[in-house]
Amino acid sequence: MKGLFCFIAFAVSFSALAQTCLTDAIATTPTQDFVELQNDEVWHQTTDLVWKRCAEGQTWNGTTCAGEAIKYTWQQALTLAHTASKEDLLGWRLPNVKELASVTERLCVRPAINDSVFPQTPPDDFWTSTPSTRDPERAWVVAFFNSSHSIKQKDRFVYVRLVRTYIAEE
């Protein structure tokens, strides 16, 4: 009996972590709006933005995002984006709040993103480059738990996903 209780508790806790989506509505970020580019990048044709498929710290293995995503402070996230852009000269940057919100899948929660395009996305906050206009110590985040937006202290540790503008020659 004790083993059965442990199994049920495990099954319930595991299912609580799985993505949940409404099935009777039209997706806000359907897979066909994205085109796979080289390596770990996808082009969102709707916005003409190219996204890293994985959160920073994870690596694309050709099928999914492997490893653990890493959290950064806002300043560290800005520096990380600058370094990434400097390394390959493609213009990687931290997305603004509207750009990051454009890839949220509002029909899903935990995570609120198209997990076919962006697998293994932590269902948590991601930094944007948009600072708070009222408090210089805070910046906007997009929560991939439920696609909400809020402002957080810049010294908090939050996940990062980089973006760049699409270049037609790609």
mmCIF file of C-alpha atoms in Angstrom:
data_model
loop_
_atom_site.group_PDB
_atom_site.id
_atom_site.type_symbol
_atom_site.label_atom_id
_atom_site.label_comp_id
_atom_site.label_asym_id
_atom_site.label_seq_id
_atom_site.Cartn_x
_atom_site.Cartn_y
_atom_site.Cartn_z
ATOM 1 C CA MET A 1 0.000 0.000 0.000
ATOM 2 C CA LYS A 2 2.848 2.382 0.850
ATOM 3 C CA GLY A 3 4.459 1.691 -2.570
ATOM 4 C CA LEU A 4 1.188 2.429 -4.353
ATOM 5 C CA PHE A 5 0.876 5.748 -2.493
ATOM 6 C CA CYS A 6 4.445 6.708 -3.493
ATOM 7 C CA PHE A 7 3.738 5.813 -7.134
ATOM 8 C CA ILE A 8 0.536 7.903 -7.165
ATOM 9 C CA ALA A 9 2.315 10.835 -5.497
ATOM 10 C CA PHE A 10 5.121 10.607 -8.093
ATOM 11 C CA ALA A 11 2.654 10.403 -10.994
ATOM 12 C CA VAL A 12 0.682 13.404 -9.728
ATOM 13 C CA SER A 13 3.818 15.506 -9.157
ATOM 14 C CA PHE A 14 5.208 14.546 -12.601
ATOM 15 C CA SER A 15 1.962 15.417 -14.382
ATOM 16 C CA ALA A 16 1.846 18.741 -12.546
ATOM 17 C CA LEU A 17 5.139 19.622 -14.258
ATOM 18 C CA ALA A 18 3.954 18.796 -17.784
ATOM 19 C CA GLN A 19 2.792 21.473 -20.222
ATOM 20 C CA THR A 20 -0.976 21.922 -20.333
ATOM 21 C CA CYS A 21 -2.701 23.423 -23.397
ATOM 22 C CA LEU A 22 -6.235 24.195 -24.466
ATOM 23 C CA THR A 23 -7.096 22.046 -27.453
ATOM 24 C CA ASP A 24 -10.243 23.729 -28.761
ATOM 25 C CA ALA A 25 -8.644 26.995 -29.883
ATOM 26 C CA ILE A 26 -6.204 28.298 -32.478
ATOM 27 C CA ALA A 27 -2.560 28.389 -31.392
ATOM 28 C CA THR A 28 -1.002 31.852 -31.032
ATOM 29 C CA THR A 29 2.448 30.594 -32.115
ATOM 30 C CA PRO A 30 1.821 27.650 -34.448
ATOM 31 C CA THR A 31 4.821 25.571 -35.491
ATOM 32 C CA GLN A 32 4.336 26.495 -39.154
ATOM 33 C CA ASP A 33 5.155 30.154 -38.303
ATOM 34 C CA PHE A 34 8.743 29.071 -37.547
ATOM 35 C CA VAL A 35 11.498 28.004 -39.938
ATOM 36 C CA GLU A 36 14.514 26.066 -38.691
ATOM 37 C CA LEU A 37 17.773 27.751 -39.585
ATOM 38 C CA GLN A 38 21.284 26.574 -38.799
ATOM 39 C CA ASN A 39 22.066 24.764 -35.589
ATOM 40 C CA ASP A 40 20.014 26.101 -32.707
ATOM 41 C CA GLU A 41 18.099 28.939 -34.387
ATOM 42 C CA VAL A 42 14.526 29.415 -35.625
ATOM 43 C CA TRP A 43 13.108 32.252 -37.698
ATOM 44 C CA HIS A 44 9.700 33.494 -36.571
ATOM 45 C CA GLN A 45 8.264 34.609 -39.911
ATOM 46 C CA THR A 46 5.472 36.606 -38.256
ATOM 47 C CA THR A 47 7.922 38.999 -36.582
ATOM 48 C CA ASP A 48 11.064 38.527 -38.744
ATOM 49 C CA LEU A 49 13.033 37.648 -35.632
ATOM 50 C CA VAL A 50 15.515 34.806 -35.208
ATOM 51 C CA TRP A 51 15.456 33.099 -31.814
ATOM 52 C CA LYS A 52 17.821 30.762 -30.040
ATOM 53 C CA ARG A 53 15.844 27.562 -29.571
ATOM 54 C CA CYS A 54 17.320 27.000 -26.117
ATOM 55 C CA ALA A 55 17.583 29.143 -23.033
ATOM 56 C CA GLU A 56 21.115 30.262 -22.245
ATOM 57 C CA GLY A 57 23.044 27.454 -20.558
ATOM 58 C CA GLN A 58 21.259 24.778 -22.587
ATOM 59 C CA THR A 59 22.570 23.375 -25.869
ATOM 60 C CA TRP A 60 20.686 22.214 -28.938
ATOM 61 C CA ASN A 61 21.516 18.570 -29.696
ATOM 62 C CA GLY A 62 19.603 18.434 -32.990
ATOM 63 C CA THR A 63 16.395 17.251 -31.353
ATOM 64 C CA THR A 64 15.955 19.081 -28.060
ATOM 65 C CA CYS A 65 17.583 21.467 -25.608
ATOM 66 C CA ALA A 66 19.923 19.588 -23.293
ATOM 67 C CA GLY A 67 21.410 20.640 -19.996
ATOM 68 C CA GLU A 68 20.296 23.142 -17.418
ATOM 69 C CA ALA A 69 19.315 26.703 -18.254
ATOM 70 C CA ILE A 70 21.287 29.297 -16.297
ATOM 71 C CA LYS A 71 19.860 32.339 -14.532
ATOM 72 C CA TYR A 72 21.544 35.746 -14.798
ATOM 73 C CA THR A 73 21.093 39.206 -13.355
ATOM 74 C CA TRP A 74 19.815 41.805 -15.817
ATOM 75 C CA GLN A 75 23.272 43.339 -16.273
ATOM 76 C CA GLN A 76 24.822 39.892 -16.774
ATOM 77 C CA ALA A 77 22.128 39.127 -19.381
ATOM 78 C CA LEU A 78 22.926 42.324 -21.305
ATOM 79 C CA THR A 79 26.642 41.497 -21.188
ATOM 80 C CA LEU A 80 25.979 37.919 -22.310
ATOM 81 C CA ALA A 81 24.032 39.166 -25.341
ATOM 82 C CA HIS A 82 26.753 41.672 -26.222
ATOM 83 C CA THR A 83 29.406 38.945 -26.003
ATOM 84 C CA ALA A 84 27.353 36.548 -28.166
ATOM 85 C CA SER A 85 26.902 39.244 -30.801
ATOM 86 C CA LYS A 86 30.585 40.135 -30.760
ATOM 87 C CA GLU A 87 31.591 36.471 -31.202
ATOM 88 C CA ASP A 88 29.602 35.742 -34.370
ATOM 89 C CA LEU A 89 28.720 39.279 -35.546
ATOM 90 C CA LEU A 90 25.067 38.343 -36.086
ATOM 91 C CA GLY A 91 23.572 40.913 -33.723
ATOM 92 C CA TRP A 92 22.335 38.765 -30.842
ATOM 93 C CA ARG A 93 20.604 40.785 -28.144
ATOM 94 C CA LEU A 94 18.249 40.586 -25.224
ATOM 95 C CA PRO A 95 14.688 40.891 -26.631
ATOM 96 C CA ASN A 96 12.444 43.758 -25.598
ATOM 97 C CA VAL A 97 9.226 42.902 -23.770
ATOM 98 C CA LYS A 98 7.044 42.965 -26.916
ATOM 99 C CA GLU A 99 9.453 40.729 -28.829
ATOM 100 C CA LEU A 100 9.676 38.141 -26.060
ATOM 101 C CA ALA A 101 5.911 38.199 -25.548
ATOM 102 C CA SER A 102 5.497 37.431 -29.277
ATOM 103 C CA VAL A 103 6.717 33.855 -28.742
ATOM 104 C CA THR A 104 4.500 33.056 -25.771
ATOM 105 C CA GLU A 105 1.845 30.468 -26.511
ATOM 106 C CA ARG A 106 -1.211 31.833 -24.727
ATOM 107 C CA LEU A 107 -3.084 28.529 -25.004
ATOM 108 C CA CYS A 108 -0.494 26.746 -22.848
ATOM 109 C CA VAL A 109 0.969 26.967 -19.366
ATOM 110 C CA ARG A 110 4.011 25.408 -17.685
ATOM 111 C CA PRO A 111 5.582 26.450 -20.092
ATOM 112 C CA ALA A 112 3.591 28.996 -22.087
ATOM 113 C CA ILE A 113 5.555 28.456 -25.300
ATOM 114 C CA ASN A 114 5.422 26.203 -28.357
ATOM 115 C CA ASP A 115 7.453 23.332 -26.922
ATOM 116 C CA SER A 116 7.971 21.754 -30.350
ATOM 117 C CA VAL A 117 9.925 24.833 -31.432
ATOM 118 C CA PHE A 118 11.392 25.713 -28.014
ATOM 119 C CA PRO A 119 11.716 22.405 -26.114
ATOM 120 C CA GLN A 120 12.706 22.227 -22.455
ATOM 121 C CA THR A 121 11.933 25.913 -21.796
ATOM 122 C CA PRO A 122 11.854 26.517 -18.043
ATOM 123 C CA PRO A 123 8.345 27.595 -16.998
ATOM 124 C CA ASP A 124 9.694 30.717 -15.324
ATOM 125 C CA ASP A 125 10.651 34.366 -15.895
ATOM 126 C CA PHE A 126 12.930 35.454 -18.761
ATOM 127 C CA TRP A 127 14.652 38.850 -18.914
ATOM 128 C CA THR A 128 13.841 41.460 -21.521
ATOM 129 C CA SER A 129 15.939 44.506 -22.392
ATOM 130 C CA THR A 130 13.048 46.779 -21.410
ATOM 131 C CA PRO A 131 13.809 48.708 -18.222
ATOM 132 C CA SER A 132 11.095 49.975 -15.921
ATOM 133 C CA THR A 133 10.264 53.618 -16.658
ATOM 134 C CA ARG A 134 9.392 54.239 -13.015
ATOM 135 C CA ASP A 135 12.163 52.431 -11.152
ATOM 136 C CA PRO A 136 15.762 52.341 -12.473
ATOM 137 C CA GLU A 137 16.444 49.241 -10.344
ATOM 138 C CA ARG A 138 13.874 47.111 -12.177
ATOM 139 C CA ALA A 139 13.290 45.673 -15.668
ATOM 140 C CA TRP A 140 10.522 43.762 -17.448
ATOM 141 C CA VAL A 141 10.338 39.977 -17.571
ATOM 142 C CA VAL A 142 8.027 37.620 -19.439
ATOM 143 C CA ALA A 143 6.890 34.606 -17.470
ATOM 144 C CA PHE A 144 6.825 31.396 -19.485
ATOM 145 C CA PHE A 145 4.768 29.869 -16.714
ATOM 146 C CA ASN A 146 1.596 31.584 -17.959
ATOM 147 C CA SER A 147 2.723 34.282 -20.491
ATOM 148 C CA SER A 148 2.309 37.151 -18.041
ATOM 149 C CA HIS A 149 4.606 40.193 -17.804
ATOM 150 C CA SER A 150 5.953 41.959 -14.746
ATOM 151 C CA ILE A 151 8.906 43.986 -13.537
ATOM 152 C CA LYS A 152 11.624 42.497 -11.351
ATOM 153 C CA GLN A 153 14.640 43.830 -9.489
ATOM 154 C CA LYS A 154 17.627 43.861 -11.867
ATOM 155 C CA ASP A 155 19.792 42.019 -9.341
ATOM 156 C CA ARG A 156 17.502 38.955 -9.354
ATOM 157 C CA PHE A 157 18.603 35.867 -11.236
ATOM 158 C CA VAL A 158 16.343 35.156 -14.228
ATOM 159 C CA TYR A 159 16.568 33.038 -17.407
ATOM 160 C CA VAL A 160 17.655 34.410 -20.806
ATOM 161 C CA ARG A 161 16.762 33.659 -24.447
ATOM 162 C CA LEU A 162 18.575 35.639 -27.145
ATOM 163 C CA VAL A 163 17.117 37.111 -30.331
ATOM 164 C CA ARG A 164 18.337 38.873 -33.462
ATOM 165 C CA THR A 165 16.803 40.388 -36.564
ATOM 166 C CA TYR A 166 16.391 38.099 -39.563
ATOM 167 C CA ILE A 167 18.810 38.722 -42.458
ATOM 168 C CA ALA A 168 17.236 37.871 -45.833
ATOM 169 C CA GLU A 169 20.379 36.137 -47.214
ATOM 170 C CA GLU A 170 20.018 33.385 -44.645
#
